[in-house]
Short mmCIF file of C-alpha atoms and ligand atoms in Angstrom, two decimals:
data_model
loop_
_atom_site.label_atom_id
_atom_site.label_comp_id
_atom_site.label_asym_id
_atom_site.label_seq_id
_atom_site.Cartn_x
_atom_site.Cartn_y
_atom_site.Cartn_z
CA MET G 1 -35.32 64.79 113.82
CA VAL G 2 -32.25 65.84 112.86
CA ARG G 3 -28.92 64.24 111.69
CA VAL G 4 -25.55 65.42 113.55
CA ARG G 5 -22.21 65.46 111.65
CA LEU G 6 -18.51 65.96 112.12
CA GLU G 7 -16.31 66.57 109.45
CA GLY G 8 -12.69 67.18 109.45
CA ILE G 9 -12.39 67.66 113.13
CA LYS G 10 -9.03 68.32 114.38
CA MET G 11 -8.22 69.15 118.26
CA SER G 12 -4.81 69.17 120.29
CA TRP G 13 -3.65 69.72 123.61
CA GLU G 14 -0.05 69.22 124.77
CA ASP G 15 -0.36 65.04 125.17
CA PHE G 16 -3.57 64.37 122.72
CA GLN G 17 -4.82 64.90 119.11
CA LEU G 18 -8.64 64.07 118.79
CA ASP G 19 -8.80 63.59 114.53
CA ILE G 20 -12.18 62.83 113.40
CA PRO G 21 -12.40 62.84 109.57
CA HIS G 22 -16.09 62.16 109.86
CA LEU G 23 -18.41 61.06 111.76
CA GLU G 24 -22.44 61.05 111.88
CA ALA G 25 -25.60 59.94 113.90
CA LYS G 26 -28.23 59.48 111.61
CA ALA G 27 -31.35 61.46 112.32
CA GLY G 28 -33.29 59.33 114.86
CA GLU G 29 -30.21 56.98 115.80
CA PHE G 30 -29.05 55.94 118.63
CA LEU G 31 -25.24 56.59 117.99
CA THR G 32 -22.70 55.03 120.91
CA LEU G 33 -19.04 56.77 121.41
CA LEU G 34 -17.23 53.53 123.13
CA GLY G 35 -13.75 53.52 124.37
CA PRO G 36 -11.62 53.57 127.38
CA SER G 37 -10.74 56.41 129.40
CA GLY G 38 -9.23 59.27 128.08
CA CYS G 39 -9.54 58.50 123.94
CA GLY G 40 -11.59 61.32 123.20
CA LYS G 41 -15.50 60.54 124.02
CA THR G 42 -16.32 63.49 126.38
CA THR G 43 -14.28 66.17 124.11
CA THR G 44 -16.19 64.49 120.78
CA LEU G 45 -19.56 65.77 122.90
CA ARG G 46 -18.56 68.57 123.97
CA ILE G 47 -17.21 69.90 120.25
CA ILE G 48 -21.02 68.82 119.69
CA VAL G 49 -22.66 70.67 122.75
CA GLY G 50 -20.07 73.90 121.74
CA PHE G 51 -18.70 74.23 124.98
CA GLU G 52 -15.55 73.36 123.05
CA ARG G 53 -14.46 74.81 119.71
CA PRO G 54 -12.26 72.90 117.95
CA ASP G 55 -9.21 74.03 115.93
CA LYS G 56 -10.04 72.40 112.59
CA GLY G 57 -13.47 71.24 110.99
CA ALA G 58 -17.06 71.81 110.91
CA VAL G 59 -20.33 70.52 112.68
CA TYR G 60 -23.47 70.19 110.98
CA PHE G 61 -27.22 69.63 112.54
CA GLY G 62 -28.60 69.11 109.24
CA GLU G 63 -27.60 70.74 106.21
CA LYS G 64 -26.69 73.97 109.27
CA LEU G 65 -23.23 74.81 110.30
CA MET G 66 -23.15 75.22 114.05
CA ASN G 67 -19.79 76.36 114.28
CA HIS G 68 -20.61 79.69 115.94
CA VAL G 69 -23.70 79.00 117.14
CA PRO G 70 -23.64 79.21 120.74
CA PRO G 71 -24.32 76.10 123.13
CA TYR G 72 -27.54 77.45 124.14
CA GLU G 73 -29.04 77.95 120.77
CA ARG G 74 -28.17 74.67 119.59
CA ASN G 75 -31.15 72.79 121.42
CA ILE G 76 -29.47 70.26 122.88
CA GLY G 77 -30.48 68.31 125.99
CA ILE G 78 -27.59 67.05 127.95
CA VAL G 79 -27.47 64.43 130.65
CA PHE G 80 -24.25 64.17 132.85
CA GLN G 81 -22.71 61.18 134.83
CA ASP G 82 -23.27 63.12 138.45
CA TYR G 83 -26.83 64.08 137.68
CA ALA G 84 -25.97 67.89 137.69
CA LEU G 85 -29.50 68.48 139.48
CA PHE G 86 -30.14 71.71 141.36
CA PRO G 87 -30.29 70.40 145.26
CA HIS G 88 -32.20 73.15 146.65
CA MET G 89 -34.91 72.95 144.05
CA ASN G 90 -37.94 70.17 144.23
CA VAL G 91 -38.25 67.63 141.29
CA PHE G 92 -40.34 70.11 139.18
CA ASP G 93 -38.43 73.53 139.65
CA ASN G 94 -35.37 71.28 138.62
CA ILE G 95 -37.20 70.06 135.42
CA ALA G 96 -38.96 73.38 134.82
CA PHE G 97 -35.48 75.40 134.82
CA GLY G 98 -35.13 75.24 131.25
CA LEU G 99 -38.60 76.01 130.30
CA LYS G 100 -38.63 79.33 132.81
CA VAL G 101 -35.47 81.02 131.22
CA ARG G 102 -36.88 80.18 127.44
CA LYS G 103 -39.67 82.32 128.93
CA ILE G 104 -42.51 79.77 128.28
CA PRO G 105 -45.90 80.40 130.04
CA ARG G 106 -46.55 78.70 133.37
CA ASN G 107 -49.69 76.59 132.06
CA GLU G 108 -47.61 75.22 129.04
CA ILE G 109 -44.98 74.73 131.38
CA GLU G 110 -47.16 72.44 133.68
CA LYS G 111 -47.92 70.49 131.13
CA ARG G 112 -44.59 69.79 129.75
CA VAL G 113 -43.11 68.91 133.34
CA ILE G 114 -45.80 66.53 134.02
CA TRP G 115 -45.33 64.76 130.51
CA ALA G 116 -41.41 64.09 131.28
CA LEU G 117 -42.24 62.98 134.14
CA GLU G 118 -44.83 60.37 133.41
CA LEU G 119 -42.06 59.41 130.38
CA VAL G 120 -39.24 58.87 132.92
CA GLY G 121 -41.75 57.04 135.05
CA LEU G 122 -41.93 59.54 137.75
CA LYS G 123 -45.03 61.07 138.46
CA GLY G 124 -45.68 62.02 142.08
CA PHE G 125 -42.40 62.53 142.95
CA GLU G 126 -42.96 67.06 142.08
CA LYS G 127 -42.28 68.16 145.78
CA ARG G 128 -39.09 66.15 146.42
CA TYR G 129 -35.62 67.44 146.58
CA PRO G 130 -33.00 65.58 145.20
CA GLU G 131 -31.38 64.35 148.17
CA GLN G 132 -34.63 62.37 148.86
CA LEU G 133 -34.08 60.74 145.70
CA SER G 134 -31.90 57.50 144.66
CA GLY G 135 -28.97 57.69 142.54
CA GLY G 136 -31.31 56.04 139.73
CA GLN G 137 -34.60 58.54 140.49
CA GLN G 138 -32.17 61.25 140.24
CA GLN G 139 -30.76 60.65 136.99
CA ARG G 140 -34.07 60.01 135.92
CA VAL G 141 -34.99 63.92 136.89
CA ALA G 142 -31.77 64.67 134.84
CA LEU G 143 -33.54 62.93 132.16
CA ALA G 144 -37.05 64.73 132.03
CA ARG G 145 -35.17 67.70 132.42
CA ALA G 146 -33.07 67.22 129.18
CA LEU G 147 -36.21 66.22 127.30
CA VAL G 148 -38.48 68.87 128.62
CA ILE G 149 -37.26 71.26 126.51
CA GLU G 150 -38.01 68.96 123.25
CA PRO G 151 -34.49 69.21 122.05
CA GLN G 152 -33.38 68.23 118.79
CA VAL G 153 -30.49 66.18 119.80
CA LEU G 154 -29.96 64.19 123.04
CA LEU G 155 -26.42 63.61 124.57
CA LEU G 156 -25.94 61.29 127.60
CA ASP G 157 -21.92 61.00 129.27
CA GLU G 158 -21.98 58.43 130.76
CA PRO G 159 -25.29 58.73 132.72
CA LEU G 160 -25.41 55.20 134.35
CA SER G 161 -21.86 55.43 135.45
CA ASN G 162 -22.58 56.01 139.49
CA LEU G 163 -25.25 53.36 139.72
CA ASP G 164 -25.23 49.78 140.89
CA ALA G 165 -25.43 46.90 138.43
CA LYS G 166 -29.65 46.33 138.52
CA ILE G 167 -30.59 49.66 138.18
CA ARG G 168 -27.93 50.17 135.63
CA GLU G 169 -29.48 47.61 133.14
CA ARG G 170 -33.10 48.60 134.05
CA LEU G 171 -32.44 52.48 133.16
CA ARG G 172 -30.24 51.86 130.26
CA GLY G 173 -33.62 49.82 128.94
CA GLU G 174 -35.64 52.62 129.98
CA ILE G 175 -33.20 55.06 128.12
CA LYS G 176 -33.84 53.17 125.09
CA ARG G 177 -37.49 52.94 125.32
CA ILE G 178 -37.63 56.71 125.32
CA GLN G 179 -35.23 57.33 122.59
CA ARG G 180 -37.60 55.06 120.68
CA GLU G 181 -40.65 56.93 121.33
CA LEU G 182 -39.55 60.03 120.79
CA GLY G 183 -36.98 59.39 117.93
CA ILE G 184 -34.77 61.80 119.47
CA THR G 185 -31.15 61.64 117.59
CA THR G 186 -29.15 60.47 120.38
CA ILE G 187 -25.37 60.52 121.06
CA TYR G 188 -24.29 58.43 123.88
CA VAL G 189 -20.76 57.93 126.13
CA THR G 190 -19.57 55.27 128.02
CA HIS G 191 -16.66 52.86 128.01
CA ASP G 192 -18.64 49.85 129.18
CA GLN G 193 -19.09 47.60 125.72
CA GLU G 194 -22.03 45.62 127.15
CA GLU G 195 -24.06 48.63 127.50
CA ALA G 196 -23.10 49.87 124.30
CA MET G 197 -24.31 46.63 122.69
CA ALA G 198 -27.59 46.64 124.40
CA ILE G 199 -28.69 50.00 123.90
CA SER G 200 -26.91 51.44 120.19
CA ASP G 201 -28.75 51.50 117.19
CA ARG G 202 -24.83 51.74 116.00
CA ILE G 203 -21.57 51.86 118.35
CA ALA G 204 -18.58 54.15 116.68
CA VAL G 205 -15.54 52.73 118.91
CA MET G 206 -12.73 55.51 119.86
CA ASN G 207 -9.65 54.59 120.85
CA ILE G 208 -6.33 57.58 121.44
CA GLY G 209 -8.37 60.68 119.71
CA LYS G 210 -9.57 58.46 116.70
CA VAL G 211 -13.14 56.33 115.35
CA GLU G 212 -11.12 52.50 114.90
CA GLN G 213 -14.67 51.47 113.29
CA ILE G 214 -18.35 52.46 113.11
CA GLY G 215 -21.05 50.13 112.68
CA THR G 216 -23.52 47.89 114.26
CA PRO G 217 -23.12 45.92 117.43
CA LEU G 218 -22.98 42.67 115.79
CA GLU G 219 -20.89 44.21 113.23
CA LEU G 220 -18.51 45.09 115.30
CA TYR G 221 -18.81 41.80 117.48
CA TYR G 222 -18.29 39.40 115.16
CA ASN G 223 -16.40 41.53 112.59
CA PRO G 224 -14.10 43.98 113.93
CA ASN G 225 -11.68 45.69 111.75
CA THR G 226 -8.52 45.88 114.34
CA GLU G 227 -7.40 44.07 117.23
CA PHE G 228 -8.31 46.60 119.47
CA VAL G 229 -11.76 46.48 118.72
CA ALA G 230 -12.24 42.69 118.84
CA GLN G 231 -10.51 42.86 122.33
CA PHE G 232 -12.30 46.32 123.41
CA LEU G 233 -15.70 44.30 122.69
CA GLY G 234 -15.40 41.24 124.50
CA LEU G 235 -13.25 38.16 124.96
CA SER G 236 -11.27 37.22 121.15
CA ASN G 237 -9.10 34.50 119.68
CA ILE G 238 -6.72 36.14 117.68
CA LEU G 239 -4.38 33.39 115.55
CA GLU G 240 -1.98 34.89 113.30
CA LEU G 241 -1.36 31.97 110.72
CA ARG G 242 0.10 31.47 107.26
CA ALA G 243 -2.14 30.72 104.47
CA VAL G 244 -1.39 28.12 101.59
CA GLU G 245 -3.50 27.24 98.65
CA GLY G 246 -6.45 29.74 100.57
CA LYS G 247 -5.92 27.71 103.83
CA VAL G 248 -4.53 27.87 107.01
CA CYS G 249 -4.62 25.35 109.89
CA LEU G 250 -3.79 25.25 113.50
CA GLY G 251 -3.22 21.15 113.96
CA GLU G 252 -6.47 20.08 112.58
CA LEU G 253 -8.19 23.08 112.86
CA CYS G 254 -8.76 24.71 109.55
CA PHE G 255 -10.12 27.98 107.94
CA ASN G 256 -10.55 28.63 104.71
CA VAL G 257 -9.59 31.93 103.90
CA GLY G 258 -9.32 32.42 100.00
CA ARG G 259 -5.83 34.04 99.86
CA ASP G 260 -2.71 33.39 100.76
CA GLY G 261 0.26 34.41 103.21
CA LYS G 262 0.12 35.88 106.54
CA VAL G 263 -3.82 36.14 108.17
CA LYS G 264 -5.27 37.20 111.31
CA ILE G 265 -8.33 34.75 111.79
CA PHE G 266 -10.73 35.90 114.49
CA PHE G 267 -13.41 34.47 116.41
CA ARG G 268 -15.45 34.56 119.58
CA PRO G 269 -15.64 31.85 122.55
CA GLU G 270 -19.01 31.22 121.53
CA SER G 271 -18.44 30.60 117.58
CA VAL G 272 -15.96 27.50 119.03
CA TYR G 273 -18.02 24.20 119.29
CA ILE G 274 -16.28 21.20 121.50
CA GLU G 275 -17.22 17.50 120.20
CA GLU G 276 -15.30 14.20 120.78
CA GLY G 277 -12.26 13.94 119.05
CA LYS G 278 -8.39 14.87 119.44
CA THR G 279 -8.05 18.59 118.47
CA GLY G 280 -6.74 19.97 121.38
CA GLU G 281 -6.43 19.56 124.68
CA ILE G 282 -8.25 20.86 127.75
CA VAL G 283 -5.85 23.08 130.11
CA SER G 284 -8.55 24.47 132.36
CA TYR G 285 -12.10 25.40 132.61
CA GLU G 286 -14.29 28.12 134.48
CA LEU G 287 -18.09 27.59 135.53
CA LEU G 288 -19.97 30.85 134.27
CA PRO G 289 -23.72 31.16 135.26
CA GLY G 290 -25.22 28.23 132.90
CA ARG G 291 -22.15 28.53 130.76
CA ILE G 292 -18.31 26.82 130.44
CA ARG G 293 -15.43 28.62 129.56
CA PHE G 294 -12.66 26.25 128.29
CA ARG G 295 -9.42 27.19 127.76
CA ILE G 296 -7.78 24.43 124.66
CA ASP G 297 -4.04 24.17 124.02
CA ILE G 298 -3.90 23.26 119.82
CA GLU G 299 -0.19 22.51 119.20
CA GLY G 300 0.86 25.45 121.53
CA THR G 301 -1.60 28.02 121.13
CA ILE G 302 -4.58 28.40 123.64
CA ILE G 303 -8.19 28.62 122.23
CA ILE G 304 -10.78 29.96 124.29
CA ALA G 305 -13.75 28.10 124.38
CA GLU G 306 -17.56 29.27 125.65
CA ARG G 307 -20.41 26.99 125.49
CA PHE G 308 -23.58 26.24 127.57
CA LEU G 309 -23.10 23.50 129.73
CA SER G 310 -26.64 21.88 127.97
CA GLU G 311 -24.19 21.72 124.42
CA ILE G 312 -21.21 19.84 125.43
CA PRO G 313 -21.43 15.64 124.80
CA PHE G 314 -19.68 15.06 128.23
CA SER G 315 -20.33 15.65 131.62
CA ILE G 316 -18.25 18.15 133.70
CA LYS G 317 -17.14 15.49 136.05
CA ASN G 318 -16.45 13.14 133.12
CA LEU G 319 -14.40 15.49 130.90
CA PRO G 320 -11.92 13.65 128.45
CA LYS G 321 -8.05 15.10 128.10
CA ARG G 322 -8.26 15.92 124.46
CA VAL G 323 -11.63 17.62 122.73
CA GLY G 324 -12.46 17.58 119.41
CA VAL G 325 -12.63 21.90 118.26
CA ARG G 326 -14.74 23.25 115.49
CA VAL G 327 -15.13 27.14 114.81
CA LYS G 328 -18.40 28.20 113.29
CA GLN G 329 -18.17 31.47 112.40
CA PHE G 330 -14.77 33.56 111.99
CA SER G 331 -13.29 36.32 110.41
CA ILE G 332 -9.68 37.85 108.93
CA ILE G 333 -8.63 41.27 110.74
CA GLY G 334 -7.21 43.61 108.69
N1 ATP D 401 -9.36 71.17 128.19
C1 ATP D 401 -8.27 70.45 128.48
N2 ATP D 401 -7.06 70.94 128.10
C2 ATP D 401 -5.92 69.82 128.47
N3 ATP D 401 -6.22 68.53 128.12
C3 ATP D 401 -7.15 67.93 127.89
C4 ATP D 401 -8.61 69.09 128.08
N4 ATP D 401 -10.03 68.56 127.76
C5 ATP D 401 -9.67 67.11 127.76
N5 ATP D 401 -7.77 66.62 127.67
C6 ATP D 401 -7.51 65.93 127.63
O1 ATP D 401 -7.79 65.26 126.25
C7 ATP D 401 -8.08 63.62 126.31
C8 ATP D 401 -9.12 62.99 126.16
O2 ATP D 401 -10.11 63.69 126.90
P1 ATP D 401 -11.71 62.94 127.28
O3 ATP D 401 -12.46 63.07 128.69
O4 ATP D 401 -12.11 63.55 126.08
O5 ATP D 401 -11.46 61.65 127.18
P2 ATP D 401 -12.71 60.54 127.50
O6 ATP D 401 -12.52 59.43 126.78
O7 ATP D 401 -14.02 61.27 127.69
O8 ATP D 401 -12.45 59.76 128.88
P3 ATP D 401 -13.05 59.53 130.45
O9 ATP D 401 -13.94 57.90 130.09
O10 ATP D 401 -11.92 58.79 131.48
O11 ATP D 401 -13.79 60.18 130.62
C9 ATP D 401 -7.27 63.42 127.48
O12 ATP D 401 -5.85 63.05 127.39
C10 ATP D 401 -7.77 64.81 128.74
O13 ATP D 401 -6.24 64.80 129.66
#
């Protein structure tokens, strides 16, 4: 297990600057780089691999400076979005490739390939060719190939993007299980917030070449530092209000903020509770599987509330025009 650390990284092209003063994946940690297309996730991975040389800054594995270590000597397992298997080689040879290059003895190769195949649930598939495998199976082979060299770091760049939703969910669970089992330091790139929340120990949210916030999925979800992080991780309510004597109110809906002046109150739709009362007017609602999402107008501001159907004190067929609104968990942005 090794800690991966980036210090003072700067890299720029004509229309893009990557600027990461400090970022680290702790030893054995599953760290995800999450952000929209073009924010610099892949570039960051490429710097860690050594495919890209930053204009400034350093990459460390543990205490070892890696800047001048070539990619093939960094002992990294990589899985890409497009599997990148060798089409003319069967599954065994695809997985064995990295070991052959390293001149590992034949019987040792066989042992390790079988171990890797079992790890990814593909024992018995040794003789198949990539074209005889589903996308999900091909990605399992790619994962086995990355792990068979016993890398000190595992990097995955959008590995599930080409797969359909059901397989994506299953495979992400397996990636997590394998990562835990091996305790390997893992850096995962995705633009899918649900995937990031499900799989990561910590998430670094990136935006336009910078890390906006890093934290556990729950820290980021309920205590975002910026509006961007709030919105990127899911539906958000953000109210800009003026606090007087430590309190801000939107109509009857009040928050104790312990300071005065302008504040940005943030809360998730599921932190909003609906009860009998007159706080706001239901403008519209939407049925989701097992849940209901309301848009409620309070003094001209729309609040989104989401509850399980069993939690609201009235029947859907007989919704009142006005309801009481309470917010159980909120934070202040900025
Ligand atoms: N070799 C290069 N030359 C010039 N610009 C580049 C190069 N590589 C990347 N970029 C630019 O750097 C920016 C970040 O790209 P990067 O691939 O790291 O983003 P990303 O967050 O991984 O996006 P995506 O999710 O779309 O892959 C983009 O604006 C891209 O056009």
